Short mmCIF file of N, CA, C and O in Angstrom, two decimals:
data_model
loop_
_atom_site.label_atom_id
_atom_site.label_comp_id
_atom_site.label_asym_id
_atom_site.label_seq_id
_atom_site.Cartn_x
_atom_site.Cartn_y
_atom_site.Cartn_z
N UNK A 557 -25.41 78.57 50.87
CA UNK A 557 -24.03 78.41 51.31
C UNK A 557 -23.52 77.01 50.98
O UNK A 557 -22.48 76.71 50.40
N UNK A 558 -24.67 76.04 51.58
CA UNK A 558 -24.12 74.61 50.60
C UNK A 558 -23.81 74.21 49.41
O UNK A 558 -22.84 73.57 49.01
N UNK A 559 -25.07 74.82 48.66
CA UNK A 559 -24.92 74.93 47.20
C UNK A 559 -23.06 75.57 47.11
O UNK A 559 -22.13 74.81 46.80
N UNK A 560 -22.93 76.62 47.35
CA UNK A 560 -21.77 77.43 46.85
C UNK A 560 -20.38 76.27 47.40
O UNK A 560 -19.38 76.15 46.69
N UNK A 561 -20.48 75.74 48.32
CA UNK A 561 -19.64 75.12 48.77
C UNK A 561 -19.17 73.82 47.49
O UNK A 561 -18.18 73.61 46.78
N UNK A 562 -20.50 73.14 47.72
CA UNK A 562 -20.29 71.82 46.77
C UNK A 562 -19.93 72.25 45.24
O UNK A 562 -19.61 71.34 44.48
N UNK A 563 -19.99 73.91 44.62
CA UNK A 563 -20.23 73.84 43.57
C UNK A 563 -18.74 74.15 43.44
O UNK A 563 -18.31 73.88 42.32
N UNK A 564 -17.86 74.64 44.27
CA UNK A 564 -16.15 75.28 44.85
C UNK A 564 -15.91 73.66 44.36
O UNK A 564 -15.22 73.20 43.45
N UNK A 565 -16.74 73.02 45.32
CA UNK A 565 -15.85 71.60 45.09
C UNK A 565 -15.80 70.79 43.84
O UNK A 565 -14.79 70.11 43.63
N UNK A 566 -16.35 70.79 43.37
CA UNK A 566 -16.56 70.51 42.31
C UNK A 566 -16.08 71.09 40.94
O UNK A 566 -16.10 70.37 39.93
N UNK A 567 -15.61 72.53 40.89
CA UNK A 567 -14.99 72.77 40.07
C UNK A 567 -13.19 72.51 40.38
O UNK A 567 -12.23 72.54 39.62
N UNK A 568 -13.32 72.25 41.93
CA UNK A 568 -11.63 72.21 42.24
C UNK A 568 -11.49 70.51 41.71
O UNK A 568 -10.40 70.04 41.39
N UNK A 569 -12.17 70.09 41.71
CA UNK A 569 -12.34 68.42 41.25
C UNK A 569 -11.97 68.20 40.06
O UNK A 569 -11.22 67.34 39.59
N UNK A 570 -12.74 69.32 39.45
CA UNK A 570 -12.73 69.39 37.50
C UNK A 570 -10.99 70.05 36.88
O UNK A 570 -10.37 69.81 35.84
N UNK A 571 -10.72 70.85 37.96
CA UNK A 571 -9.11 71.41 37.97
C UNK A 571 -8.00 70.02 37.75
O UNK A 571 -7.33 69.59 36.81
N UNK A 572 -8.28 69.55 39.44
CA UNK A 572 -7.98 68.62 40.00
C UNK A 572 -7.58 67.56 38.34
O UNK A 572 -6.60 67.70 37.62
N UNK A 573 -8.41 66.87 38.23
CA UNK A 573 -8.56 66.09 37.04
C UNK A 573 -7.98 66.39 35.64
O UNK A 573 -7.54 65.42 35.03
N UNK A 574 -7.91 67.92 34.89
CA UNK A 574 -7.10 68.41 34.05
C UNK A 574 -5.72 68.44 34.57
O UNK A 574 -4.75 68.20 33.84
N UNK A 575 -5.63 68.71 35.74
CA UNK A 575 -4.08 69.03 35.97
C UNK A 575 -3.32 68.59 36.38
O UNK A 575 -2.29 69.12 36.79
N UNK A 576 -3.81 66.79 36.40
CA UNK A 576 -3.02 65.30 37.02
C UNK A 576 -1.92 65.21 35.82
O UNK A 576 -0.74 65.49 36.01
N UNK A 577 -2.53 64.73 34.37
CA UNK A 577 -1.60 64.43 33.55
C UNK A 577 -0.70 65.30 33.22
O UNK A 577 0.38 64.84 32.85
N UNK A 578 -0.89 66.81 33.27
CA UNK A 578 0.29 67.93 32.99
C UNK A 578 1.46 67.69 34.31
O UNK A 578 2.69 67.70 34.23
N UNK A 579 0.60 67.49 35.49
CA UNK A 579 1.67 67.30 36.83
C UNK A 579 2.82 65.90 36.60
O UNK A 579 4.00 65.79 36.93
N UNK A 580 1.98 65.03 35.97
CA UNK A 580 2.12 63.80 35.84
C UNK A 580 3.75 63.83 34.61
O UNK A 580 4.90 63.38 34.67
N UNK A 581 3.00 64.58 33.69
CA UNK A 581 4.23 64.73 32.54
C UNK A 581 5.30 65.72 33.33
O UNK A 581 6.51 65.48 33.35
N UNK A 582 4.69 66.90 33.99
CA UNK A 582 5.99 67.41 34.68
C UNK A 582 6.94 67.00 35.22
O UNK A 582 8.08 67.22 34.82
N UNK A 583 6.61 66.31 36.28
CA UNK A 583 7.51 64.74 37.09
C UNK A 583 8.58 63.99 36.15
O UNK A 583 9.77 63.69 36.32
N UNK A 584 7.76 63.84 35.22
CA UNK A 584 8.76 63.01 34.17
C UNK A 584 9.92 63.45 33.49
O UNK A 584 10.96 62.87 33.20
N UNK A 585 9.49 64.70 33.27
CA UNK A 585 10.14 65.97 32.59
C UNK A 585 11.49 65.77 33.17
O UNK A 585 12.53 65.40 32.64
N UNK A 586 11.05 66.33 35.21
CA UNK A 586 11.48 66.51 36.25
C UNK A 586 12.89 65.83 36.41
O UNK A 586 13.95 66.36 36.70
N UNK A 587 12.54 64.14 36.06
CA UNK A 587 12.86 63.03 36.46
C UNK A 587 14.52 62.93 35.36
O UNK A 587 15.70 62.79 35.67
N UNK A 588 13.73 63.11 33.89
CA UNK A 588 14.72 63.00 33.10
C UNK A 588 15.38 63.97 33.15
O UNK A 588 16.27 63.63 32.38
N UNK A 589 15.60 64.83 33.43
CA UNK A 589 16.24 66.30 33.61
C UNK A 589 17.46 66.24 34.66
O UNK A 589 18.63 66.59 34.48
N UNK A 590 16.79 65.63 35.96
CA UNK A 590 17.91 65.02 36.31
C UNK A 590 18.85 63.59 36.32
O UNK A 590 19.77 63.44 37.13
N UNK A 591 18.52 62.60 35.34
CA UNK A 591 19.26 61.72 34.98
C UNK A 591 20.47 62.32 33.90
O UNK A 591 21.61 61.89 33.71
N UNK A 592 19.78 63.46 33.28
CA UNK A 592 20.51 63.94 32.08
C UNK A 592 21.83 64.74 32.82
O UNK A 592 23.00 64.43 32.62
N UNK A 593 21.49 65.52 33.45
CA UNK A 593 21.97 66.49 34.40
C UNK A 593 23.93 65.52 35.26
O UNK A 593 25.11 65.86 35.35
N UNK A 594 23.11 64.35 35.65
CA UNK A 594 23.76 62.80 36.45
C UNK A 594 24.87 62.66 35.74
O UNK A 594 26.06 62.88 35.98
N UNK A 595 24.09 62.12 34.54
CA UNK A 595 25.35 61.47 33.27
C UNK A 595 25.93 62.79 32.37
O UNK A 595 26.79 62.61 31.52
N UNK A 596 25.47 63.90 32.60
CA UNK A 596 26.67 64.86 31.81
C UNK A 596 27.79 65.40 32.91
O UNK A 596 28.84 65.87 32.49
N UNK A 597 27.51 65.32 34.43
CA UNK A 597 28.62 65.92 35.06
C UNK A 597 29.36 64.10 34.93
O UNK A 597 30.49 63.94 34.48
N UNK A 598 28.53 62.99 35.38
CA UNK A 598 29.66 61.68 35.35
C UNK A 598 30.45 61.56 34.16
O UNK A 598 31.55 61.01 34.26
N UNK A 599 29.92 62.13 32.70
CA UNK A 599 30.91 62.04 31.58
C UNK A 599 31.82 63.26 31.91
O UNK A 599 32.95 62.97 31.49
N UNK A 600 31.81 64.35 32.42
CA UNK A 600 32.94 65.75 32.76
C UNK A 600 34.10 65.01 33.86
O UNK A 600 35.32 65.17 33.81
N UNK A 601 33.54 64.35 34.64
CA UNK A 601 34.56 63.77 35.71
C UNK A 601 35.27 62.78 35.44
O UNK A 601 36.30 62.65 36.10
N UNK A 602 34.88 61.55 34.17
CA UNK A 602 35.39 60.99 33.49
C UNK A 602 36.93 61.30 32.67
O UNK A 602 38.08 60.88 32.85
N UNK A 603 36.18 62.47 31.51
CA UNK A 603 37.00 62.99 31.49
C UNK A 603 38.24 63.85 31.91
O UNK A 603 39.31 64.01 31.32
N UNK A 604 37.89 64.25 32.83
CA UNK A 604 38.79 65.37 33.87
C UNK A 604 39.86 64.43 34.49
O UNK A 604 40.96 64.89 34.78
N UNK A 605 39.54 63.11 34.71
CA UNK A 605 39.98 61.72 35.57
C UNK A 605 41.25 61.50 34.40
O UNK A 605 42.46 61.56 34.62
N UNK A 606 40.70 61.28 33.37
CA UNK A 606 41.35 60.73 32.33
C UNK A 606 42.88 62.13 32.09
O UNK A 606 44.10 62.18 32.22
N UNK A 607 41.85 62.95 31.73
CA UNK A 607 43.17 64.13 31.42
C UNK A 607 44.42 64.28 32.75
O UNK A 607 45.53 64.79 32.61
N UNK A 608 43.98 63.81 33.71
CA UNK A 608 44.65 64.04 35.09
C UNK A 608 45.76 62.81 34.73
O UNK A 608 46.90 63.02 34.34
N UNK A 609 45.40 62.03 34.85
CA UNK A 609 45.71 60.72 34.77
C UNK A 609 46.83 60.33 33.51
O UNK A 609 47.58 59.35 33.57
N UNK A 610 46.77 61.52 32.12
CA UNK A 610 47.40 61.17 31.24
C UNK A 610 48.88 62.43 31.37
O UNK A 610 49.95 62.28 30.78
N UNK A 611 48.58 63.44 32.18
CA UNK A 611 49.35 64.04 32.18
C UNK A 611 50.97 63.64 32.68
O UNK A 611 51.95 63.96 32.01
N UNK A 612 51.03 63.09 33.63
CA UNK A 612 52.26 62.57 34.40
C UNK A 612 53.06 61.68 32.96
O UNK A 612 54.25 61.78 32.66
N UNK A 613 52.01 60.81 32.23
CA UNK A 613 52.70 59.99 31.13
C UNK A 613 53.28 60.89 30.04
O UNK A 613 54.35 60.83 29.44
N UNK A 614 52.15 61.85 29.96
CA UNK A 614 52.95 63.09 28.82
C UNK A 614 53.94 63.33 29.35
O UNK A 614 54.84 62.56 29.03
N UNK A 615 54.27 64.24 30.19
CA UNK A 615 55.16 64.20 31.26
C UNK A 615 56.66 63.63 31.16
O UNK A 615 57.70 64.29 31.19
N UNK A 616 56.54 62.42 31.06
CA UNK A 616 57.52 61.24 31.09
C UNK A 616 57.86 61.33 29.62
O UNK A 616 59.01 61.48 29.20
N UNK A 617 56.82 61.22 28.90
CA UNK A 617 57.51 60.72 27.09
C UNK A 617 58.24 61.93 26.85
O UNK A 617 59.34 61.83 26.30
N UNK A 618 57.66 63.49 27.32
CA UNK A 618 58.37 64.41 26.93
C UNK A 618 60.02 64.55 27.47
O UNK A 618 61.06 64.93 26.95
N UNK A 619 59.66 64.03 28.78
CA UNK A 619 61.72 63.90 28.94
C UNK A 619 61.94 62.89 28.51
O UNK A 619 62.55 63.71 27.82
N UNK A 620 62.07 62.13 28.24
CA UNK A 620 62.09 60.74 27.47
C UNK A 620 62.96 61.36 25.99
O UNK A 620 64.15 61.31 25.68
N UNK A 621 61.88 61.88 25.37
CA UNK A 621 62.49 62.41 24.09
C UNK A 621 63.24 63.46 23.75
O UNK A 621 63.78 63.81 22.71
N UNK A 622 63.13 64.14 25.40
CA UNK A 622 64.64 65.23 25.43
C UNK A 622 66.06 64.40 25.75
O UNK A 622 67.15 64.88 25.42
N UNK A 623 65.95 63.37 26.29
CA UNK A 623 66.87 62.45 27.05
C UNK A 623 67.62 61.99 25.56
O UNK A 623 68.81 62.22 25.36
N UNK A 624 66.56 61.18 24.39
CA UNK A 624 66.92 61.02 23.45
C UNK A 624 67.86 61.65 22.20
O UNK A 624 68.74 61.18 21.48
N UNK A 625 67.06 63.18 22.34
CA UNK A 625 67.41 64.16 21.71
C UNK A 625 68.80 64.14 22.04
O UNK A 625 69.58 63.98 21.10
N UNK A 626 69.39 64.30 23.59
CA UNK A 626 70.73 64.54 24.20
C UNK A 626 71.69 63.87 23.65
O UNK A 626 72.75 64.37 23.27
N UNK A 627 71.32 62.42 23.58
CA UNK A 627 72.31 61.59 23.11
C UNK A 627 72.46 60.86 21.72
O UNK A 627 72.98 59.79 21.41
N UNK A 628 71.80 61.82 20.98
CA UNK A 628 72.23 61.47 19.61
C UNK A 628 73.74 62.08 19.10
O UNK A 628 73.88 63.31 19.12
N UNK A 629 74.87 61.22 18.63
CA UNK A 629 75.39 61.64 17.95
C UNK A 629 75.77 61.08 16.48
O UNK A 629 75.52 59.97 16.01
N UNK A 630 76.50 62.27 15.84
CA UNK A 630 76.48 62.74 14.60
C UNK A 630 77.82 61.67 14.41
O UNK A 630 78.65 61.60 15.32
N UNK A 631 77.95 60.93 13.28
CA UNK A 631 79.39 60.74 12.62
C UNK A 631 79.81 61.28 11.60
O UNK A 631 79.08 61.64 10.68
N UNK A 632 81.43 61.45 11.64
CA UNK A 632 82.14 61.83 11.12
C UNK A 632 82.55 61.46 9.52
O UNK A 632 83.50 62.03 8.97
#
């Protein structure tokens, strides 16, 4: 029963030891996955900020250049 015990342990040891650096690279994987994840919604909100932000000016130039349009006149 000892034998069987120490020999459990020992192969969970030998597991143990193969399956640090795969855990190890997983984490990392993990890690960059969500930095990537971070900076693609902060570049979407960026943008979304920006388009929000430019609309009111579109906005404006477009009556602006109807305003213009109005008061052109033609000579005779």
């Amino acid at each position: 029963m000892r034998d069987d015990l120490s020999d459990i342990q020992a192969r969970l040891a030998e597991i143990n030891k193969r399956a640090a650096p795969v855990l190890k690279e997983n984490s990392r994987l993990h890690a960059a996955l969500g930095k990537a994840a971070t900076l693609i919604l902060t570049i979407a909100a960026v943008g979304l900020l920006t388009v929000v932000s430019v609309m009111p000016t579109e906005q404006q130039l477009k009556s602006n250049a109807l305003d213009n349009q109005e008061q052109i006149t033609w000579q005779k």
